[in-house]
PDB file of C-alpha atoms in Angstrom:
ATOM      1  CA  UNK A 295      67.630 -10.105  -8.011  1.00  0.00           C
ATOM      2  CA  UNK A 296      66.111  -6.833  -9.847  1.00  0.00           C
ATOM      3  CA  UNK A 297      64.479  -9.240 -12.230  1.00  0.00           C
ATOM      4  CA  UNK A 298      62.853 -11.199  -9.436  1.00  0.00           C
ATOM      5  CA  UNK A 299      61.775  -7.881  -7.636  1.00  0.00           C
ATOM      6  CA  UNK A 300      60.539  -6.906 -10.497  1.00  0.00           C
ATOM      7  CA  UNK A 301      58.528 -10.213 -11.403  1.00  0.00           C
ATOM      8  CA  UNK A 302      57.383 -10.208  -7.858  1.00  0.00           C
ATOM      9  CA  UNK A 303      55.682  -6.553  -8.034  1.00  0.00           C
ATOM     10  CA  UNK A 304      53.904  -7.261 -11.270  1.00  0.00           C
ATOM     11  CA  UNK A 305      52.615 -10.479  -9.619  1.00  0.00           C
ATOM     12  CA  UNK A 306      51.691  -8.876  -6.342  1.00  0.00           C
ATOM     13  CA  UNK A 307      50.031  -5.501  -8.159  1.00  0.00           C
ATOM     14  CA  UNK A 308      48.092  -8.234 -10.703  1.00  0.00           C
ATOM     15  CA  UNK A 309      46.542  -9.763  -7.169  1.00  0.00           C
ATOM     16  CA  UNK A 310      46.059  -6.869  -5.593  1.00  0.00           C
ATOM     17  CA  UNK A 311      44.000  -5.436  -8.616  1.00  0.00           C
ATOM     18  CA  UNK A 312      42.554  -8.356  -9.105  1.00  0.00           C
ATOM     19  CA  UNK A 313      41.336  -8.553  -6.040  1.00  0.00           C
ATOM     20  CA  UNK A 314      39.990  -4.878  -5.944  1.00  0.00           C
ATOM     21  CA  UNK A 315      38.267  -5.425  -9.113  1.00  0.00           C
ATOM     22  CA  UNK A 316      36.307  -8.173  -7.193  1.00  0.00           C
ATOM     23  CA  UNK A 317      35.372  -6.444  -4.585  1.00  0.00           C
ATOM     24  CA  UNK A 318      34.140  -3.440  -6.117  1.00  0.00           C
ATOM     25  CA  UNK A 319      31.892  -5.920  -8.540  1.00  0.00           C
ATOM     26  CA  UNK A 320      30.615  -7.023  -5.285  1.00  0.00           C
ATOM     27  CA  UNK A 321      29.928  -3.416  -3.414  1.00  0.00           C
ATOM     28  CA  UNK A 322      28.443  -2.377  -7.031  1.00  0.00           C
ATOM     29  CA  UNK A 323      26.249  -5.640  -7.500  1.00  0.00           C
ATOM     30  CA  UNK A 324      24.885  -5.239  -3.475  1.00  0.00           C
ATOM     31  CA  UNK A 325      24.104  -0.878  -4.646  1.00  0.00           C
ATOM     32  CA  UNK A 326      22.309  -2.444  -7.652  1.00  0.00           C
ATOM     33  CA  UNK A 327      20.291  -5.104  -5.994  1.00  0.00           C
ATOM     34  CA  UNK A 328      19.510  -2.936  -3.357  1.00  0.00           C
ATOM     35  CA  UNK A 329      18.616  -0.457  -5.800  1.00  0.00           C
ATOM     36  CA  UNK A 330      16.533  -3.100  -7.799  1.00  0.00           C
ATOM     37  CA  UNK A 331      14.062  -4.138  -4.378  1.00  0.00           C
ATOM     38  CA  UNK A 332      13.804  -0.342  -3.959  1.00  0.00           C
ATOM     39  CA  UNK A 333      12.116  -0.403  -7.703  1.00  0.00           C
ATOM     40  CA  UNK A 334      10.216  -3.161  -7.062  1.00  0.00           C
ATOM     41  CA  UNK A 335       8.249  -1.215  -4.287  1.00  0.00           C
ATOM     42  CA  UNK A 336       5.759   0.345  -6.295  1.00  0.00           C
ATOM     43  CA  UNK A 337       4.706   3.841  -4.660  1.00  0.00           C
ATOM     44  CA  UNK A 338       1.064   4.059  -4.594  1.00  0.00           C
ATOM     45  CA  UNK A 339      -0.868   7.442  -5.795  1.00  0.00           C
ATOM     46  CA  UNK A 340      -2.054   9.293  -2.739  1.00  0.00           C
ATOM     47  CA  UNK A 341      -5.681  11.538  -2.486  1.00  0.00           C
ATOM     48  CA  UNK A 342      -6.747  13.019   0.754  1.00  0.00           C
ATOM     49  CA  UNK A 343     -10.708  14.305   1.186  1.00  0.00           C
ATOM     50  CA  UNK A 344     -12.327  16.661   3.935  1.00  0.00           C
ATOM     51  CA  UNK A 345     -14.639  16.203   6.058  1.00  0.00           C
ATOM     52  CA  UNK A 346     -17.531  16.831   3.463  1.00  0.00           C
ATOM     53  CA  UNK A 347     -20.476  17.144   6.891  1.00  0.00           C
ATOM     54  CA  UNK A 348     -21.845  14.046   6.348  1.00  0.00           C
ATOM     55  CA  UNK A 349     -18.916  11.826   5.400  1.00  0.00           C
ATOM     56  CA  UNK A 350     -15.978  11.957   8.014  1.00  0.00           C
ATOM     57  CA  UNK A 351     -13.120  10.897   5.533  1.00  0.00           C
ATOM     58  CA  UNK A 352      -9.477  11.016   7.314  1.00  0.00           C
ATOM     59  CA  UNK A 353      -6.220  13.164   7.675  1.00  0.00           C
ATOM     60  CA  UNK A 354      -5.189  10.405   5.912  1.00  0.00           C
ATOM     61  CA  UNK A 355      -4.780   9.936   2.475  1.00  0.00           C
ATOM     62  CA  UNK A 356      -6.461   6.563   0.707  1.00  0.00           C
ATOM     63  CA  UNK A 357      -3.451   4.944  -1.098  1.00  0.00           C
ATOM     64  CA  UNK A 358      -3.706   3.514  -4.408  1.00  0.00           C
ATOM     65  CA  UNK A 359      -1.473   0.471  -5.503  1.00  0.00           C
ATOM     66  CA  UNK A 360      -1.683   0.157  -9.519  1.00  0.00           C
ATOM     67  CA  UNK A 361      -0.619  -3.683 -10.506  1.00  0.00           C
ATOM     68  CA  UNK A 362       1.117  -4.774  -6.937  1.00  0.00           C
ATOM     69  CA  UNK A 363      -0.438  -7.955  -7.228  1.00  0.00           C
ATOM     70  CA  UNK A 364       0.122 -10.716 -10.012  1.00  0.00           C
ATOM     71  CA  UNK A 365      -3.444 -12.363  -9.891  1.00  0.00           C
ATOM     72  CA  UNK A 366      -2.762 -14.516 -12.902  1.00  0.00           C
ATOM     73  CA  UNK A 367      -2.835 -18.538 -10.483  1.00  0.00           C
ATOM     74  CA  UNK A 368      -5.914 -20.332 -10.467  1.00  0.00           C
ATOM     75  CA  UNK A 369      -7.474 -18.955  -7.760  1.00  0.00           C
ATOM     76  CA  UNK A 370      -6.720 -14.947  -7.800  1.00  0.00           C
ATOM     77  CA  UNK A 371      -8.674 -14.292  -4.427  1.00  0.00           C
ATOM     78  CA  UNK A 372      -6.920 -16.581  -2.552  1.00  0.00           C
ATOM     79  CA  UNK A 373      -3.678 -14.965  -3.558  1.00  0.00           C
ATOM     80  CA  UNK A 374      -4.815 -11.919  -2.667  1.00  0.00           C
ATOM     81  CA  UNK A 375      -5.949 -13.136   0.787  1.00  0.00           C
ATOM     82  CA  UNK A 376      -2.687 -14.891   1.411  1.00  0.00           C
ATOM     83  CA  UNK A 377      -0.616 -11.387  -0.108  1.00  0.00           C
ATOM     84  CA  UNK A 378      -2.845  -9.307   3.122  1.00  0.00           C
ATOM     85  CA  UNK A 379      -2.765 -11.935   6.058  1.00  0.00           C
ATOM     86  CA  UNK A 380       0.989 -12.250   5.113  1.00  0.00           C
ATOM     87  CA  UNK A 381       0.875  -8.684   6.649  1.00  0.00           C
ATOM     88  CA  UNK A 382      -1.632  -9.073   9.555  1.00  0.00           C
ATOM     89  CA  UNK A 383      -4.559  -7.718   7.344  1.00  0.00           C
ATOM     90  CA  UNK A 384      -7.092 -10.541   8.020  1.00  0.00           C
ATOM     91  CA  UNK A 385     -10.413 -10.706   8.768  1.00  0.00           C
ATOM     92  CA  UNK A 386     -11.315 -10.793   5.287  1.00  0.00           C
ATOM     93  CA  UNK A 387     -13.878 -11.325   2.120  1.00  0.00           C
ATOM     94  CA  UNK A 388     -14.878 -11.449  -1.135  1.00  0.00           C
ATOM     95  CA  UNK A 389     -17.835  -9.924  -2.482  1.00  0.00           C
ATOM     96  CA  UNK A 390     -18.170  -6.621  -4.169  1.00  0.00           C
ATOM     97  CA  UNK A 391     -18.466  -2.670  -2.914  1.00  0.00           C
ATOM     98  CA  UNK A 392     -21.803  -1.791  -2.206  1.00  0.00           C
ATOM     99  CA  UNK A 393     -23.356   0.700  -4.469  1.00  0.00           C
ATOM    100  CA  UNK A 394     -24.061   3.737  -1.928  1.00  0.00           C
ATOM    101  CA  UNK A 395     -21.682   5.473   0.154  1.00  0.00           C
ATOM    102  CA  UNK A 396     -20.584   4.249   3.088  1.00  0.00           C
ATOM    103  CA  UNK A 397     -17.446   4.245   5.413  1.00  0.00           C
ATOM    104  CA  UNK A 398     -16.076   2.357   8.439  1.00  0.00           C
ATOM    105  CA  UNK A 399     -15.337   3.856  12.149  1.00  0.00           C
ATOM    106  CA  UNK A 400     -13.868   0.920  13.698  1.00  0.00           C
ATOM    107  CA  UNK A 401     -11.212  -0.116  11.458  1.00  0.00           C
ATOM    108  CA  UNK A 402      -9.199   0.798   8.150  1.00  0.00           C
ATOM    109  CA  UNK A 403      -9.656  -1.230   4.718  1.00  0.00           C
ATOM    110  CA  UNK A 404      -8.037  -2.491   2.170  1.00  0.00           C
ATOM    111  CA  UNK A 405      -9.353  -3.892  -1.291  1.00  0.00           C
ATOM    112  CA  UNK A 406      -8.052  -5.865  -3.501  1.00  0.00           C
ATOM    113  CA  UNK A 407      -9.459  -6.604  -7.196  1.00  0.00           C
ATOM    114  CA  UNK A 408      -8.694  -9.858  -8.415  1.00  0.00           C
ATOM    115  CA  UNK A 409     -11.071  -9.706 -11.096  1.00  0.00           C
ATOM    116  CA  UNK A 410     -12.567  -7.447 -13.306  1.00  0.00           C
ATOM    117  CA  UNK A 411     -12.801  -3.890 -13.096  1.00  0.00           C
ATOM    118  CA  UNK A 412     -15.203  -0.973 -11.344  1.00  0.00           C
ATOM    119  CA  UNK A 413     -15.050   2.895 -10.981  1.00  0.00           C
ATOM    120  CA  UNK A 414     -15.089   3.520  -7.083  1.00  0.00           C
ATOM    121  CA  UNK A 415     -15.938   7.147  -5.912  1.00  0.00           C
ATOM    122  CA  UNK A 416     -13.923   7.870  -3.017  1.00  0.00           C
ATOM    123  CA  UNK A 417     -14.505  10.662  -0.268  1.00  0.00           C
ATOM    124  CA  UNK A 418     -18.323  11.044  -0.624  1.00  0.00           C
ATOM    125  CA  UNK A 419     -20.901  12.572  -3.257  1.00  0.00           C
ATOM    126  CA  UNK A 420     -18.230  15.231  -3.876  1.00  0.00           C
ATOM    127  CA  UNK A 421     -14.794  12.890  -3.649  1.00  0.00           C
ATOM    128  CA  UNK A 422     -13.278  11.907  -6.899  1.00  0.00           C
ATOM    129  CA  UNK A 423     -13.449   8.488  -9.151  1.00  0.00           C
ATOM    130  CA  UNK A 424     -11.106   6.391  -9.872  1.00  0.00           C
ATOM    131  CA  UNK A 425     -10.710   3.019 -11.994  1.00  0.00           C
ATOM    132  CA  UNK A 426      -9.232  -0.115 -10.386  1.00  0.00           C
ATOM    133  CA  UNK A 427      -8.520  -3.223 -12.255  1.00  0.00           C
ATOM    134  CA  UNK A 428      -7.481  -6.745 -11.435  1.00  0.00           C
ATOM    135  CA  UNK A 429      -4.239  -6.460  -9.438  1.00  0.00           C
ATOM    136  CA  UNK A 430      -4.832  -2.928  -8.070  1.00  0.00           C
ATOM    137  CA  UNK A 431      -5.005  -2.382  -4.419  1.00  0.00           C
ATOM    138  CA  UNK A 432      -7.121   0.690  -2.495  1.00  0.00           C
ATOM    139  CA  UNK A 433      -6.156   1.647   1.340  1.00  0.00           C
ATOM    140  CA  UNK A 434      -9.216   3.301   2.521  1.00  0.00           C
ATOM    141  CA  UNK A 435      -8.667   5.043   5.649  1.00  0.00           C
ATOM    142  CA  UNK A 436     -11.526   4.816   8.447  1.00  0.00           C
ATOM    143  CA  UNK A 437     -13.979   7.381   7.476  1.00  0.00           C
ATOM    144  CA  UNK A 438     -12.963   7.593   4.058  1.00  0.00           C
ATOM    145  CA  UNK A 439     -16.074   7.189   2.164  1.00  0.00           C
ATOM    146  CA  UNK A 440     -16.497   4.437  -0.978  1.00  0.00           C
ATOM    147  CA  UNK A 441     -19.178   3.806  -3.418  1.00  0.00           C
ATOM    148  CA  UNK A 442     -19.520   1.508  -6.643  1.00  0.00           C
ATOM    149  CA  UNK A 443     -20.380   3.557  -9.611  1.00  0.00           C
ATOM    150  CA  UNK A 444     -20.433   0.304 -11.877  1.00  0.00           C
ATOM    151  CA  UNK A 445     -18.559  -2.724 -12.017  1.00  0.00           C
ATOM    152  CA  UNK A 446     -17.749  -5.441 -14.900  1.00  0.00           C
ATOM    153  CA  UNK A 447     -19.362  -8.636 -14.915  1.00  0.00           C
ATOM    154  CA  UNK A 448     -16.842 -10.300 -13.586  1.00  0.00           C
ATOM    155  CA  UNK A 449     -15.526  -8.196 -10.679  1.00  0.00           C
ATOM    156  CA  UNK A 450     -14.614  -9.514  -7.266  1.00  0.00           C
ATOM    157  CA  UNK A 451     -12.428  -8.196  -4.547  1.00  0.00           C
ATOM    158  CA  UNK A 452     -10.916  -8.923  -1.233  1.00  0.00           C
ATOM    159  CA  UNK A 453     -11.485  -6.892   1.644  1.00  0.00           C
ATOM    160  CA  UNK A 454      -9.252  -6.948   4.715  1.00  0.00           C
ATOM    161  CA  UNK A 455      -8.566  -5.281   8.066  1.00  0.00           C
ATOM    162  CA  UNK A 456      -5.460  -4.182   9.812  1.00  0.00           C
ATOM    163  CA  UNK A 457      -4.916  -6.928  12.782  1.00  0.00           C
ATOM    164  CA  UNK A 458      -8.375  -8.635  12.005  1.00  0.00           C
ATOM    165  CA  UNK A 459     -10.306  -5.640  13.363  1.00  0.00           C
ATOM    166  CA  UNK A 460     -14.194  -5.869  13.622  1.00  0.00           C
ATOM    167  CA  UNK A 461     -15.454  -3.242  11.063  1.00  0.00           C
ATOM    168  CA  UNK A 462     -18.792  -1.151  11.036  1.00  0.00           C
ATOM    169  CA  UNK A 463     -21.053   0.091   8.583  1.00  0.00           C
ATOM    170  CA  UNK A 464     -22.461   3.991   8.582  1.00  0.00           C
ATOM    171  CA  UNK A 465     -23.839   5.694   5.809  1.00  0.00           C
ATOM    172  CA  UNK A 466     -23.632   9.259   7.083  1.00  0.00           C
ATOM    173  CA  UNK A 467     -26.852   9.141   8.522  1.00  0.00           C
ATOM    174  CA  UNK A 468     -28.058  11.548  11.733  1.00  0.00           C
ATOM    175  CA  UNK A 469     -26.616  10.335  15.121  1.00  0.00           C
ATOM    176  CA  UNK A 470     -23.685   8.625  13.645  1.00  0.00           C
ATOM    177  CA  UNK A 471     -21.411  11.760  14.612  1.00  0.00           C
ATOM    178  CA  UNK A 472     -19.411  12.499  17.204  1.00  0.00           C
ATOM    179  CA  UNK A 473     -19.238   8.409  18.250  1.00  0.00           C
ATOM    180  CA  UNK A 474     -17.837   7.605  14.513  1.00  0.00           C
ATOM    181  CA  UNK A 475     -15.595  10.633  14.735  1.00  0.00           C
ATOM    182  CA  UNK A 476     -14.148   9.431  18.386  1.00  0.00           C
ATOM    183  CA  UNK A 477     -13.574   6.217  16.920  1.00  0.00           C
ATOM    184  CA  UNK A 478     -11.718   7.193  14.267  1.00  0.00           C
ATOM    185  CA  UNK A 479      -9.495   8.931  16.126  1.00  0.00           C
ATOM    186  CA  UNK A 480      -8.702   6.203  18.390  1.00  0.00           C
ATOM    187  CA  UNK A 481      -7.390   4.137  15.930  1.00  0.00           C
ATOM    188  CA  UNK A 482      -3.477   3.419  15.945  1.00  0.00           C
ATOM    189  CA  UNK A 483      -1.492   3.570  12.618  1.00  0.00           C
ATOM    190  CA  UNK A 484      -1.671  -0.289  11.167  1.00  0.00           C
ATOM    191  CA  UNK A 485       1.772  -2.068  12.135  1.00  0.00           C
ATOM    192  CA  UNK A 486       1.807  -3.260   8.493  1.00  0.00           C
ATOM    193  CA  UNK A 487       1.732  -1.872   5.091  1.00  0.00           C
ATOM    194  CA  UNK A 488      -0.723  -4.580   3.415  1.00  0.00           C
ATOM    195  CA  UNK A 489       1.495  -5.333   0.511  1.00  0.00           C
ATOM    196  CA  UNK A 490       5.325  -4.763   1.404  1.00  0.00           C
ATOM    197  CA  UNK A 491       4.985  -5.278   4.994  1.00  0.00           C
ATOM    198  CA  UNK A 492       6.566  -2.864   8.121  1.00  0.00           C
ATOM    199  CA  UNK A 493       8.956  -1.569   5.531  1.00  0.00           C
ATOM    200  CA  UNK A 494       5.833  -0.177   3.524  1.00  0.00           C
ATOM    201  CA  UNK A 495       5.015   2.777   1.422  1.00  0.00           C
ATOM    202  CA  UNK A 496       2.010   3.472   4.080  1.00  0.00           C
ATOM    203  CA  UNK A 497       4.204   3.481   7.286  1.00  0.00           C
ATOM    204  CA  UNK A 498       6.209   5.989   5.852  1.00  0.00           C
ATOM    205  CA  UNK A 499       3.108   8.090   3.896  1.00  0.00           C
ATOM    206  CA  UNK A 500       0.275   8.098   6.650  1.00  0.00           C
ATOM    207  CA  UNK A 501       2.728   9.320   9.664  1.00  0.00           C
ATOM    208  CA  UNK A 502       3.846  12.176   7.479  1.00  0.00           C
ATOM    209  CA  UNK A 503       0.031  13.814   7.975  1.00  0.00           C
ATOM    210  CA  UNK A 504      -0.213  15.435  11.418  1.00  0.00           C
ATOM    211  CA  UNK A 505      -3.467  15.653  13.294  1.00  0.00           C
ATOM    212  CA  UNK A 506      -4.811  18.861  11.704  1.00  0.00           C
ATOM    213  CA  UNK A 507      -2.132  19.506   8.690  1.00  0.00           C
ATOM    214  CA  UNK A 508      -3.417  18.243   5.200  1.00  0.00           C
ATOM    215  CA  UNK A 509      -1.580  18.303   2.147  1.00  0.00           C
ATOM    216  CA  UNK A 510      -2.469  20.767  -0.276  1.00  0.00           C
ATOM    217  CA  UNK A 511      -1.248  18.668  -3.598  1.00  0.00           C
ATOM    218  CA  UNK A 512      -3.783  15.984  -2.522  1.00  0.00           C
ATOM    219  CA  UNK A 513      -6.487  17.653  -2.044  1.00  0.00           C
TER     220      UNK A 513
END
């Protein structure tokens, strides 16, 4: 009988380990994967500009997406399209950024390259430049002002609004202020981040910026 007890707990320890070996694998497979699709949310760069007198820009920061979008298919600017109204950022184009600088009152933007490249000042004459290639993806806030410095042959981008929203077009010019500074104001936060969704990097960056409080790092 001791041998049979004895067979019994070594059998009965073996499927209990067992078993706890398989479980943990699972518990440590779900933390990886979960930490994996964490990864695969790429963080965008962040750069806030003040209100420069002519150009409004926003207590919000324009967010810049480096590579989110794989626009190596056939037909890049359709996958780009499909990647924003996937989101509820419709309304779109495709066309290029005009050359002066301008902003929007009625609605946010975002732009997606899915061709070429272009240096875009952002935040008026004295904002800051930045390069964006194929795959790259700019959130410009309403009143955030954009210009195209220069732009390769081949450039094209998608332009798309937060819930379809009718955009305008100012230019800083006299008698545009206070209307475009009411408007912007009115605006809600956008339900959608326009690449990853409600789960998004900008539903988690823009609430972070109160009313009046800017932060100093982006300035």
């Amino acid at each position: 009988m001791d041998d049979d007890h004895r067979t019994y707990r070594r059998q009965f320890l073996a499927s209990t380990f067992k078993a706890g070996a398989i479980l943990a694998f699972g518990w440590t497979a779900l933390a990886k994967r979960g930490l994996s699709e964490g990864k695969d949310m790429k963080q965008p760069d962040t750069a806030i500009f003040k209100d420069d007198g002519t150009i409004p820009n926003n207590r919000y920061p324009a967010l810049l997406y480096r590579g989110v979008i794989n626009v190596g298919r056939t037909d890049p600017a359709t996958q780009v399209e499909e990647q924003f109204g996937a989101n509820n950022w419709t309304n779109s184009w495709r066309n290029g950024i005009y050359p002066f600088h301008h902003y929007h009152s009625t609605s946010h933007e975002v732009l997606g390259i899915y061709r070429g490249s272009a240096t875009v000042r952002l935040g008026g004459e004295q904002g800051r430049d930045f390069t964006v290639r194929a795959g790259d993806v700019i959130v410009i806030p309403a009143g955030v002002g954009h210009k195209n410095l220069g732009a390769s042959d081949d450039f094209g981008v998608v332009g798309a609004y937060p819930d379809g929203r009718q955009w305008d077009l100012l230019t800083g010019k006299p008698g545009e202020r206070p209307k475009a500074d009411q408007n912007i104001a009115a605006l809600p936060l956008p339900d959608n981040d326009p690449i990853d969704g409600p789960d998004g990097p900008l539903r988690k960056i823009w609430p972070s910026y109160s009313a009046v409080g800017r932060m100093a790092d982006d300035k």
